[in-house]
Amino acid sequence: MLFIDVKYLVLKIIFLFFSLSMLANDATVNELLKKAEVARKSFKDFEAIQYYKQVLNLDSNNFQALWNISFVYQRSGWLEQDKGKKQSLIEKAISYSQKLIEKFPDTYEANVVYAGALARMTEFLPSKEKVNTARSIKEFGETAMRINPNDHQVWYLLGWLNFSMGKASWLERSLAGLLFGGLPKGMTIETGIEYLEKANELNRDCIVYLYDLATFYERTNTATAIQVTKKALSILPKAPEDFIYLEKCKNLHSRLMN
């Protein structure tokens, strides 16, 4: 009887130890996520990345950490000027977003961040791979839109894709027809403008979106493009990308006026 009591006591102690360890682990994860969120909102991307990595060391399938580190790597790559560093950062974004889509395939976040990372990578791809990747971007982007049609990010993403495929080069169209049965259907410049207008409606006063919309209209309606750049130039920049794209808007507006 004493042996059974001791065994039971040992099991209780082990259970208590693991319970306390799990509680301590959860508390650490939550604290790290809070610190990462503060860093991310302060545009300290690489500081945020380090916190998210620490979270993933404790919980490799943590949804919040996987989603955010994918997003922050993609954002950092987007803003990076050095081509080699830029590609490396976007590759990391793809790596983390692949794990996210594998673990959480039915979530908006996983689909939109994976499609976005693939879209960022297209500038480094040869024409054949670019066309094939466009199909994946469309697939995951449309899945994201079905899950949440009210978020500006997916409208912007699919607007960019439509516009890019709508002005695809002769070589890209030829390769698409030869290797993949053609470009994704329904990809037009006009649809790209429509989708980006919707993104601007959902996220008003976004300098980046307005700049891209103006470049879209530059091909079809100069007067509207000028009006869009004027609106962008009236907005007070906040995020690092705002300052970059405000300068782009100034140059575009000057070019349109000449």
mmCIF file of N, CA, C and O in Angstrom, residues 16-80:
data_model
loop_
_atom_site.group_PDB
_atom_site.id
_atom_site.type_symbol
_atom_site.label_atom_id
_atom_site.label_comp_id
_atom_site.label_asym_id
_atom_site.label_seq_id
_atom_site.Cartn_x
_atom_site.Cartn_y
_atom_site.Cartn_z
ATOM 1 N N LEU A 16 2.490 17.889 -11.806
ATOM 2 C CA LEU A 16 2.542 19.274 -11.344
ATOM 3 C C LEU A 16 3.719 20.015 -11.966
ATOM 4 O O LEU A 16 3.591 21.167 -12.383
ATOM 5 N N PHE A 17 4.855 19.321 -12.078
ATOM 6 C CA PHE A 17 6.054 19.922 -12.668
ATOM 7 C C PHE A 17 5.807 20.318 -14.118
ATOM 8 O O PHE A 17 6.117 21.441 -14.543
ATOM 9 N N PHE A 18 5.224 19.389 -14.880
ATOM 10 C CA PHE A 18 4.958 19.686 -16.290
ATOM 11 C C PHE A 18 3.888 20.761 -16.450
ATOM 12 O O PHE A 18 3.955 21.592 -17.361
ATOM 13 N N SER A 19 2.905 20.771 -15.548
ATOM 14 C CA SER A 19 1.864 21.799 -15.601
ATOM 15 C C SER A 19 2.450 23.180 -15.358
ATOM 16 O O SER A 19 2.146 24.142 -16.065
ATOM 17 N N LEU A 20 3.323 23.259 -14.339
ATOM 18 C CA LEU A 20 3.975 24.534 -14.039
ATOM 19 C C LEU A 20 4.896 24.961 -15.177
ATOM 20 O O LEU A 20 4.976 26.148 -15.514
ATOM 21 N N SER A 21 5.578 23.984 -15.787
ATOM 22 C CA SER A 21 6.459 24.295 -16.923
ATOM 23 C C SER A 21 5.670 24.840 -18.095
ATOM 24 O O SER A 21 6.084 25.803 -18.752
ATOM 25 N N MET A 22 4.525 24.223 -18.352
ATOM 26 C CA MET A 22 3.679 24.687 -19.462
ATOM 27 C C MET A 22 3.143 26.085 -19.194
ATOM 28 O O MET A 22 3.087 26.927 -20.093
ATOM 29 N N LEU A 23 2.742 26.335 -17.928
ATOM 30 C CA LEU A 23 2.248 27.671 -17.582
ATOM 31 C C LEU A 23 3.342 28.720 -17.738
ATOM 32 O O LEU A 23 3.107 29.821 -18.257
ATOM 33 N N ALA A 24 4.559 28.365 -17.300
ATOM 34 C CA ALA A 24 5.690 29.289 -17.438
ATOM 35 C C ALA A 24 6.013 29.526 -18.901
ATOM 36 O O ALA A 24 6.308 30.655 -19.318
ATOM 37 N N ASN A 25 5.921 28.462 -19.696
ATOM 38 C CA ASN A 25 6.190 28.565 -21.130
ATOM 39 C C ASN A 25 5.166 29.475 -21.803
ATOM 40 O O ASN A 25 5.520 30.341 -22.602
ATOM 41 N N ASP A 26 3.882 29.277 -21.456
ATOM 42 C CA ASP A 26 2.820 30.109 -22.033
ATOM 43 C C ASP A 26 3.007 31.574 -21.651
ATOM 44 O O ASP A 26 2.803 32.471 -22.468
ATOM 45 N N ALA A 27 3.393 31.803 -20.386
ATOM 46 C CA ALA A 27 3.608 33.177 -19.928
ATOM 47 C C ALA A 27 4.757 33.826 -20.684
ATOM 48 O O ALA A 27 4.680 34.994 -21.081
ATOM 49 N N THR A 28 5.825 33.059 -20.916
ATOM 50 C CA THR A 28 6.975 33.574 -21.664
ATOM 51 C C THR A 28 6.589 33.887 -23.101
ATOM 52 O O THR A 28 6.960 34.936 -23.643
ATOM 53 N N VAL A 29 5.856 32.976 -23.723
ATOM 54 C CA VAL A 29 5.402 33.178 -25.101
ATOM 55 C C VAL A 29 4.553 34.437 -25.208
ATOM 56 O O VAL A 29 4.749 35.271 -26.099
ATOM 57 N N ASN A 30 3.602 34.595 -24.295
ATOM 58 C CA ASN A 30 2.724 35.768 -24.328
ATOM 59 C C ASN A 30 3.511 37.066 -24.138
ATOM 60 O O ASN A 30 3.230 38.074 -24.789
ATOM 61 N N GLU A 31 4.501 37.026 -23.247
ATOM 62 C CA GLU A 31 5.318 38.210 -23.013
ATOM 63 C C GLU A 31 6.142 38.560 -24.251
ATOM 64 O O GLU A 31 6.267 39.731 -24.627
ATOM 65 N N LEU A 32 6.686 37.547 -24.886
ATOM 66 C CA LEU A 32 7.484 37.768 -26.106
ATOM 67 C C LEU A 32 6.611 38.301 -27.235
ATOM 68 O O LEU A 32 7.036 39.189 -27.994
ATOM 69 N N LEU A 33 5.402 37.782 -27.340
ATOM 70 C CA LEU A 33 4.488 38.255 -28.382
ATOM 71 C C LEU A 33 4.115 39.718 -28.161
ATOM 72 O O LEU A 33 3.986 40.487 -29.116
ATOM 73 N N LYS A 34 3.945 40.108 -26.902
ATOM 74 C CA LYS A 34 3.640 41.511 -26.596
ATOM 75 C C LYS A 34 4.802 42.416 -27.000
ATOM 76 O O LYS A 34 4.609 43.477 -27.590
ATOM 77 N N LYS A 35 6.019 41.981 -26.680
ATOM 78 C CA LYS A 35 7.196 42.766 -27.040
ATOM 79 C C LYS A 35 7.347 42.853 -28.564
ATOM 80 O O LYS A 35 7.707 43.909 -29.101
ATOM 81 N N ALA A 36 7.079 41.748 -29.232
ATOM 82 C CA ALA A 36 7.167 41.734 -30.697
ATOM 83 C C ALA A 36 6.157 42.679 -31.324
ATOM 84 O O ALA A 36 6.456 43.393 -32.290
ATOM 85 N N GLU A 37 4.951 42.708 -30.748
ATOM 86 C CA GLU A 37 3.898 43.579 -31.278
ATOM 87 C C GLU A 37 4.274 45.053 -31.126
ATOM 88 O O GLU A 37 4.064 45.857 -32.041
ATOM 89 N N VAL A 38 4.857 45.400 -29.984
ATOM 90 C CA VAL A 38 5.300 46.779 -29.765
ATOM 91 C C VAL A 38 6.367 47.151 -30.792
ATOM 92 O O VAL A 38 6.333 48.237 -31.390
ATOM 93 N N ALA A 39 7.329 46.244 -30.999
ATOM 94 C CA ALA A 39 8.402 46.507 -31.960
ATOM 95 C C ALA A 39 7.849 46.628 -33.381
ATOM 96 O O ALA A 39 8.239 47.524 -34.144
ATOM 97 N N ARG A 40 6.919 45.738 -33.728
ATOM 98 C CA ARG A 40 6.353 45.760 -35.086
ATOM 99 C C ARG A 40 5.585 47.052 -35.340
ATOM 100 O O ARG A 40 5.718 47.661 -36.406
ATOM 101 N N LYS A 41 4.791 47.472 -34.357
ATOM 102 C CA LYS A 41 4.006 48.702 -34.523
ATOM 103 C C LYS A 41 4.884 49.945 -34.536
ATOM 104 O O LYS A 41 4.465 50.988 -35.034
ATOM 105 N N SER A 42 6.096 49.809 -33.999
ATOM 106 C CA SER A 42 7.059 50.917 -34.020
ATOM 107 C C SER A 42 7.964 50.834 -35.251
ATOM 108 O O SER A 42 8.925 51.595 -35.357
ATOM 109 N N PHE A 43 7.648 49.896 -36.151
ATOM 110 C CA PHE A 43 8.403 49.681 -37.393
ATOM 111 C C PHE A 43 9.845 49.243 -37.131
ATOM 112 O O PHE A 43 10.726 49.469 -37.956
ATOM 113 N N LYS A 44 10.061 48.585 -35.987
ATOM 114 C CA LYS A 44 11.363 47.992 -35.685
ATOM 115 C C LYS A 44 11.299 46.524 -36.102
ATOM 116 O O LYS A 44 11.224 45.616 -35.265
ATOM 117 N N ASP A 45 11.329 46.322 -37.407
ATOM 118 C CA ASP A 45 11.049 45.004 -37.971
ATOM 119 C C ASP A 45 12.012 43.922 -37.495
ATOM 120 O O ASP A 45 11.594 42.815 -37.144
ATOM 121 N N PHE A 46 13.294 44.212 -37.493
ATOM 122 C CA PHE A 46 14.257 43.173 -37.161
ATOM 123 C C PHE A 46 14.250 42.856 -35.660
ATOM 124 O O PHE A 46 14.568 41.734 -35.260
ATOM 125 N N GLU A 47 13.896 43.825 -34.850
ATOM 126 C CA GLU A 47 13.713 43.547 -33.416
ATOM 127 C C GLU A 47 12.509 42.630 -33.228
ATOM 128 O O GLU A 47 12.555 41.668 -32.445
ATOM 129 N N ALA A 48 11.430 42.918 -33.947
ATOM 130 C CA ALA A 48 10.231 42.079 -33.869
ATOM 131 C C ALA A 48 10.538 40.660 -34.318
ATOM 132 O O ALA A 48 10.086 39.678 -33.704
ATOM 133 N N ILE A 49 11.317 40.518 -35.376
ATOM 134 C CA ILE A 49 11.672 39.191 -35.892
ATOM 135 C C ILE A 49 12.375 38.359 -34.823
ATOM 136 O O ILE A 49 12.102 37.162 -34.657
ATOM 137 N N GLN A 50 13.272 38.979 -34.079
ATOM 138 C CA GLN A 50 14.000 38.243 -33.034
ATOM 139 C C GLN A 50 13.045 37.741 -31.949
ATOM 140 O O GLN A 50 13.196 36.613 -31.458
ATOM 141 N N TYR A 51 12.071 38.533 -31.590
ATOM 142 C CA TYR A 51 11.084 38.092 -30.602
ATOM 143 C C TYR A 51 10.254 36.930 -31.150
ATOM 144 O O TYR A 51 9.990 35.954 -30.427
ATOM 145 N N TYR A 52 9.830 37.047 -32.420
ATOM 146 C CA TYR A 52 9.032 35.969 -33.005
ATOM 147 C C TYR A 52 9.840 34.673 -33.102
ATOM 148 O O TYR A 52 9.305 33.579 -32.904
ATOM 149 N N LYS A 53 11.122 34.781 -33.383
ATOM 150 C CA LYS A 53 11.977 33.591 -33.427
ATOM 151 C C LYS A 53 12.058 32.944 -32.047
ATOM 152 O O LYS A 53 12.054 31.706 -31.936
ATOM 153 N N GLN A 54 12.137 33.750 -31.004
ATOM 154 C CA GLN A 54 12.174 33.205 -29.648
ATOM 155 C C GLN A 54 10.871 32.478 -29.326
ATOM 156 O O GLN A 54 10.882 31.420 -28.686
ATOM 157 N N VAL A 55 9.756 33.040 -29.764
ATOM 158 C CA VAL A 55 8.467 32.371 -29.568
ATOM 159 C C VAL A 55 8.461 31.021 -30.261
ATOM 160 O O VAL A 55 8.044 30.000 -29.686
ATOM 161 N N LEU A 56 8.925 30.986 -31.498
ATOM 162 C CA LEU A 56 8.909 29.752 -32.276
ATOM 163 C C LEU A 56 9.875 28.709 -31.726
ATOM 164 O O LEU A 56 9.677 27.509 -31.934
ATOM 165 N N ASN A 57 10.911 29.154 -31.034
ATOM 166 C CA ASN A 57 11.795 28.201 -30.351
ATOM 167 C C ASN A 57 11.066 27.493 -29.215
ATOM 168 O O ASN A 57 11.367 26.347 -28.880
ATOM 169 N N LEU A 58 10.089 28.186 -28.614
ATOM 170 C CA LEU A 58 9.303 27.617 -27.527
ATOM 171 C C LEU A 58 8.070 26.883 -28.042
ATOM 172 O O LEU A 58 7.624 25.897 -27.447
ATOM 173 N N ASP A 59 7.509 27.397 -29.132
ATOM 174 C CA ASP A 59 6.288 26.821 -29.711
ATOM 175 C C ASP A 59 6.377 26.961 -31.228
ATOM 176 O O ASP A 59 6.001 27.985 -31.797
ATOM 177 N N SER A 60 6.886 25.922 -31.873
ATOM 178 C CA SER A 60 7.191 26.004 -33.310
ATOM 179 C C SER A 60 5.957 26.173 -34.185
ATOM 180 O O SER A 60 6.078 26.546 -35.356
ATOM 181 N N ASN A 61 4.769 25.905 -33.644
ATOM 182 C CA ASN A 61 3.540 26.026 -34.438
ATOM 183 C C ASN A 61 2.676 27.209 -33.998
ATOM 184 O O ASN A 61 1.490 27.249 -34.311
ATOM 185 N N ASN A 62 3.272 28.145 -33.300
ATOM 186 C CA ASN A 62 2.499 29.288 -32.820
ATOM 187 C C ASN A 62 1.979 30.114 -33.998
ATOM 188 O O ASN A 62 2.763 30.662 -34.781
ATOM 189 N N PHE A 63 0.681 30.186 -34.119
ATOM 190 C CA PHE A 63 0.051 30.846 -35.267
ATOM 191 C C PHE A 63 0.427 32.322 -35.359
ATOM 192 O O PHE A 63 0.817 32.816 -36.432
ATOM 193 N N GLN A 64 0.326 33.018 -34.251
ATOM 194 C CA GLN A 64 0.589 34.457 -34.253
ATOM 195 C C GLN A 64 2.026 34.764 -34.656
ATOM 196 O O GLN A 64 2.286 35.694 -35.432
ATOM 197 N N ALA A 65 2.980 33.963 -34.141
ATOM 198 C CA ALA A 65 4.388 34.194 -34.467
ATOM 199 C C ALA A 65 4.679 33.865 -35.925
ATOM 200 O O ALA A 65 5.385 34.614 -36.611
ATOM 201 N N LEU A 66 4.135 32.758 -36.426
ATOM 202 C CA LEU A 66 4.370 32.378 -37.820
ATOM 203 C C LEU A 66 3.783 33.409 -38.779
ATOM 204 O O LEU A 66 4.411 33.785 -39.777
ATOM 205 N N TRP A 67 2.583 33.854 -38.489
ATOM 206 C CA TRP A 67 1.923 34.838 -39.354
ATOM 207 C C TRP A 67 2.699 36.153 -39.373
ATOM 208 O O TRP A 67 3.005 36.710 -40.419
ATOM 209 N N ASN A 68 3.070 36.618 -38.192
ATOM 210 C CA ASN A 68 3.738 37.915 -38.105
ATOM 211 C C ASN A 68 5.166 37.893 -38.626
ATOM 212 O O ASN A 68 5.599 38.844 -39.279
ATOM 213 N N ILE A 69 5.907 36.827 -38.366
ATOM 214 C CA ILE A 69 7.283 36.793 -38.864
ATOM 215 C C ILE A 69 7.289 36.694 -40.388
ATOM 216 O O ILE A 69 8.151 37.287 -41.054
ATOM 217 N N SER A 70 6.313 35.992 -40.953
ATOM 218 C CA SER A 70 6.180 35.939 -42.413
ATOM 219 C C SER A 70 5.908 37.327 -42.974
ATOM 220 O O SER A 70 6.526 37.755 -43.961
ATOM 221 N N PHE A 71 4.977 38.022 -42.326
ATOM 222 C CA PHE A 71 4.602 39.363 -42.769
ATOM 223 C C PHE A 71 5.765 40.340 -42.642
ATOM 224 O O PHE A 71 6.041 41.126 -43.564
ATOM 225 N N VAL A 72 6.467 40.296 -41.502
ATOM 226 C CA VAL A 72 7.543 41.259 -41.257
ATOM 227 C C VAL A 72 8.733 41.007 -42.176
ATOM 228 O O VAL A 72 9.346 41.950 -42.687
ATOM 229 N N TYR A 73 9.066 39.743 -42.430
ATOM 230 C CA TYR A 73 10.133 39.446 -43.382
ATOM 231 C C TYR A 73 9.762 39.947 -44.786
ATOM 232 O O TYR A 73 10.593 40.491 -45.516
ATOM 233 N N GLN A 74 8.500 39.760 -45.153
ATOM 234 C CA GLN A 74 8.042 40.224 -46.471
ATOM 235 C C GLN A 74 8.117 41.743 -46.564
ATOM 236 O O GLN A 74 8.602 42.292 -47.561
ATOM 237 N N ARG A 75 7.676 42.393 -45.524
ATOM 238 C CA ARG A 75 7.715 43.859 -45.484
ATOM 239 C C ARG A 75 9.154 44.372 -45.535
ATOM 240 O O ARG A 75 9.457 45.331 -46.253
ATOM 241 N N SER A 76 10.049 43.734 -44.786
ATOM 242 C CA SER A 76 11.459 44.136 -44.771
ATOM 243 C C SER A 76 12.090 43.955 -46.144
ATOM 244 O O SER A 76 12.865 44.797 -46.605
ATOM 245 N N GLY A 77 11.752 42.841 -46.793
ATOM 246 C CA GLY A 77 12.265 42.598 -48.141
ATOM 247 C C GLY A 77 11.749 43.611 -49.141
ATOM 248 O O GLY A 77 12.478 44.061 -50.028
ATOM 249 N N TRP A 78 10.500 43.983 -48.988
ATOM 250 C CA TRP A 78 9.890 44.973 -49.867
ATOM 251 C C TRP A 78 10.624 46.309 -49.784
ATOM 252 O O TRP A 78 10.866 46.968 -50.799
ATOM 253 N N LEU A 79 11.023 46.701 -48.572
ATOM 254 C CA LEU A 79 11.653 48.004 -48.370
ATOM 255 C C LEU A 79 13.168 47.989 -48.591
ATOM 256 O O LEU A 79 13.774 49.049 -48.759
ATOM 257 N N GLU A 80 13.771 46.809 -48.582
ATOM 258 C CA GLU A 80 15.221 46.701 -48.742
ATOM 259 C C GLU A 80 15.641 47.132 -50.155
ATOM 260 O O GLU A 80 15.031 46.740 -51.138
#
